[in-house]
Tab-separated table of N, CA and C in Angstrom:
chain	number	residue	atom	x	y	z
A	1	MET	N	103.943	88.985	104.906
A	1	MET	CA	104.227	90.399	104.884
A	1	MET	C	105.087	90.689	106.038
A	2	LYS	N	104.459	89.858	107.387
A	2	LYS	CA	105.248	89.907	108.444
A	2	LYS	C	106.749	89.931	108.282
A	3	GLU	N	107.563	88.937	107.599
A	3	GLU	CA	108.392	88.459	107.487
A	3	GLU	C	109.414	89.470	106.569
A	4	GLN	N	108.649	90.073	105.755
A	4	GLN	CA	109.272	91.319	104.718
A	4	GLN	C	109.472	92.610	105.741
A	5	VAL	N	108.208	92.641	106.232
A	5	VAL	CA	108.813	93.973	107.376
A	5	VAL	C	109.782	93.727	108.411
A	6	LEU	N	109.710	92.294	108.819
A	6	LEU	CA	110.559	91.922	110.011
A	6	LEU	C	112.228	92.237	109.213
A	7	LYS	N	112.316	92.192	108.201
A	7	LYS	CA	113.747	91.685	107.433
A	7	LYS	C	113.916	93.047	106.690
A	8	ALA	N	112.985	94.145	106.613
A	8	ALA	CA	113.277	95.658	106.312
A	8	ALA	C	114.002	96.314	107.476
A	9	ILE	N	113.084	95.897	108.957
A	9	ILE	CA	113.702	96.832	110.018
A	9	ILE	C	115.022	96.197	110.339
A	10	LYS	N	115.221	94.880	110.314
A	10	LYS	CA	116.682	94.391	110.417
A	10	LYS	C	117.924	95.213	109.465
A	11	GLU	N	117.416	95.015	108.178
A	11	GLU	CA	118.251	95.516	107.199
A	11	GLU	C	118.512	97.414	107.650
A	12	ALA	N	117.579	97.886	108.120
A	12	ALA	CA	117.670	99.043	108.427
A	12	ALA	C	119.143	99.619	109.307
A	13	GLY	N	119.266	98.836	110.287
A	13	GLY	CA	120.104	98.867	111.101
A	13	GLY	C	119.786	99.906	111.875
A	14	ARG	N	118.979	100.201	112.541
A	14	ARG	CA	118.398	101.264	113.421
A	14	ARG	C	116.774	101.366	113.590
A	15	PRO	N	116.560	101.974	114.624
A	15	PRO	CA	114.988	102.057	114.887
A	15	PRO	C	114.383	102.930	113.841
A	16	VAL	N	113.192	102.115	113.098
A	16	VAL	CA	112.687	102.709	112.143
A	16	VAL	C	111.015	102.854	112.338
A	17	SER	N	110.345	103.883	111.548
A	17	SER	CA	108.994	104.055	111.598
A	17	SER	C	108.327	103.235	110.844
A	18	ALA	N	106.697	102.947	110.754
A	18	ALA	CA	106.112	102.110	110.173
A	18	ALA	C	105.937	102.821	108.707
A	19	GLY	N	106.164	104.398	108.648
A	19	GLY	CA	106.342	104.915	107.389
A	19	GLY	C	107.417	104.904	106.666
A	20	GLU	N	108.514	104.661	107.176
A	20	GLU	CA	109.560	104.502	106.236
A	20	GLU	C	109.949	102.760	105.942
A	21	VAL	N	109.102	102.131	106.488
A	21	VAL	CA	109.217	100.472	106.267
A	21	VAL	C	108.424	100.484	105.099
A	22	GLU	N	106.899	101.530	105.107
A	22	GLU	CA	106.280	101.395	103.908
A	22	GLU	C	107.139	102.081	102.879
A	23	LYS	N	107.953	102.727	102.845
A	23	LYS	CA	108.333	103.560	101.634
A	23	LYS	C	109.513	102.331	101.396
A	24	MET	N	110.433	101.596	101.951
A	24	MET	CA	111.199	100.460	101.816
A	24	MET	C	110.683	99.608	101.140
A	25	LEU	N	109.312	99.272	101.681
A	25	LEU	CA	108.796	98.131	100.859
A	25	LEU	C	107.798	98.399	99.850
A	26	GLN	N	107.481	99.498	99.537
A	26	GLN	CA	106.447	99.780	98.945
A	26	GLN	C	105.023	99.122	98.583
A	27	ALA	N	104.783	98.779	99.859
A	27	ALA	CA	103.688	98.165	100.396
A	27	ALA	C	102.370	98.986	100.643
A	28	ASP	N	101.264	98.365	101.100
A	28	ASP	CA	100.029	99.013	101.534
A	28	ASP	C	100.303	99.304	102.767
A	29	ARG	N	99.921	100.768	103.562
A	29	ARG	CA	100.135	100.686	104.818
A	29	ARG	C	99.237	99.795	106.003
A	30	LYS	N	98.216	99.579	105.437
A	30	LYS	CA	97.097	98.687	106.357
A	30	LYS	C	97.996	97.385	106.455
A	31	GLU	N	98.289	96.870	105.407
A	31	GLU	CA	99.076	95.649	105.510
A	31	GLU	C	100.360	95.547	106.366
A	32	ILE	N	100.878	97.042	106.223
A	32	ILE	CA	102.260	97.174	107.436
A	32	ILE	C	101.784	97.018	108.749
A	33	ASP	N	100.817	97.825	108.932
A	33	ASP	CA	100.334	98.075	110.124
A	33	ASP	C	99.887	96.881	111.079
A	34	LYS	N	99.432	95.799	110.148
A	34	LYS	CA	98.598	94.553	110.390
A	34	LYS	C	100.118	93.691	110.836
A	35	ALA	N	101.417	93.894	110.250
A	35	ALA	CA	102.207	93.006	110.192
A	35	ALA	C	102.853	93.376	112.061
A	36	PHE	N	102.926	94.824	111.829
A	36	PHE	CA	103.568	95.459	112.912
A	36	PHE	C	103.054	94.967	114.305
A	37	LYS	N	101.258	94.900	114.275
A	37	LYS	CA	101.003	94.621	115.506
A	37	LYS	C	101.149	93.093	115.790
A	38	ALA	N	101.252	92.171	114.638
A	38	ALA	CA	101.383	90.802	114.885
A	38	ALA	C	102.848	90.852	115.299
A	39	LEU	N	103.855	91.370	114.849
A	39	LEU	CA	105.318	91.326	115.703
A	39	LEU	C	105.591	91.677	116.746
A	40	LYS	N	104.929	92.558	117.308
A	40	LYS	CA	104.795	93.333	118.575
A	40	LYS	C	103.845	92.249	119.431
A	41	GLU	N	102.959	91.537	118.828
A	41	GLU	CA	102.507	90.555	120.165
A	41	GLU	C	103.180	89.255	120.324
A	42	GLU	N	103.867	89.056	119.072
A	42	GLU	CA	104.883	87.652	119.026
A	42	GLU	C	106.213	88.244	119.857
A	43	GLY	N	106.435	89.562	120.118
A	43	GLY	CA	107.391	89.753	120.948
A	43	GLY	C	108.719	89.938	120.106
A	44	ARG	N	108.526	90.167	118.634
A	44	ARG	CA	109.856	90.051	117.471
A	44	ARG	C	110.209	91.468	117.454
A	45	ILE	N	109.726	92.511	117.708
A	45	ILE	CA	110.129	93.850	117.734
A	45	ILE	C	109.633	94.495	118.773
A	46	VAL	N	110.450	95.472	119.042
A	46	VAL	CA	110.524	96.245	120.103
A	46	VAL	C	110.696	97.783	119.943
A	47	SER	N	110.456	98.565	120.716
A	47	SER	CA	109.807	100.150	120.691
A	47	SER	C	111.000	100.748	121.701
A	48	PRO	N	112.447	100.920	121.111
A	48	PRO	CA	113.312	101.755	122.047
A	48	PRO	C	112.811	103.232	122.188
A	49	VAL	N	112.387	103.770	120.910
A	49	VAL	CA	111.794	105.210	121.130
A	49	VAL	C	110.633	105.269	120.380
A	50	ARG	N	109.887	106.370	121.031
A	50	ARG	CA	108.319	106.284	120.652
A	50	ARG	C	108.262	106.407	119.320
A	51	CYS	N	107.321	105.275	118.890
A	51	CYS	CA	106.804	105.469	117.065
A	51	CYS	C	107.813	104.758	116.347
A	52	LYS	N	109.108	104.375	117.194
A	52	LYS	CA	109.855	103.587	115.998
A	52	LYS	C	110.068	102.417	116.663
A	53	TRP	N	110.613	101.285	115.803
A	53	TRP	CA	110.640	100.000	116.097
A	53	TRP	C	112.039	99.403	115.629
A	54	GLU	N	112.641	98.105	116.367
A	54	GLU	CA	113.772	97.822	115.855
A	54	GLU	C	113.415	96.106	116.182
A	55	ALA	N	114.230	95.135	115.863
A	55	ALA	CA	113.903	93.717	116.153
A	55	ALA	C	114.357	93.326	117.270
A	56	ALA	N	113.905	92.747	118.048
A	56	ALA	CA	114.104	92.034	118.913
A	56	ALA	C	115.210	91.073	119.229
A	57	GLU	N	115.201	90.714	118.295
A	57	GLU	CA	116.355	89.440	118.407
A	57	GLU	C	117.666	89.867	118.226
C-alpha cells in the first residue's frame, strides 16, 4: 500500500491530501493513513502545506 500511495502522490504532481489519495486509489482510508504514517517516518513524503503531502524525492 505504501508504494501505491507514493506513486499516486507523485502522479498528482502537486501536494495532495489523504482524502484525495483515497479517491485516486479507491482504497480504505485506514490503510492509506497507515501508509502515510510509515512514509512520513521514512522521510519519503513531506508536507509543504498543512494537511497536504508531496514526495520528498
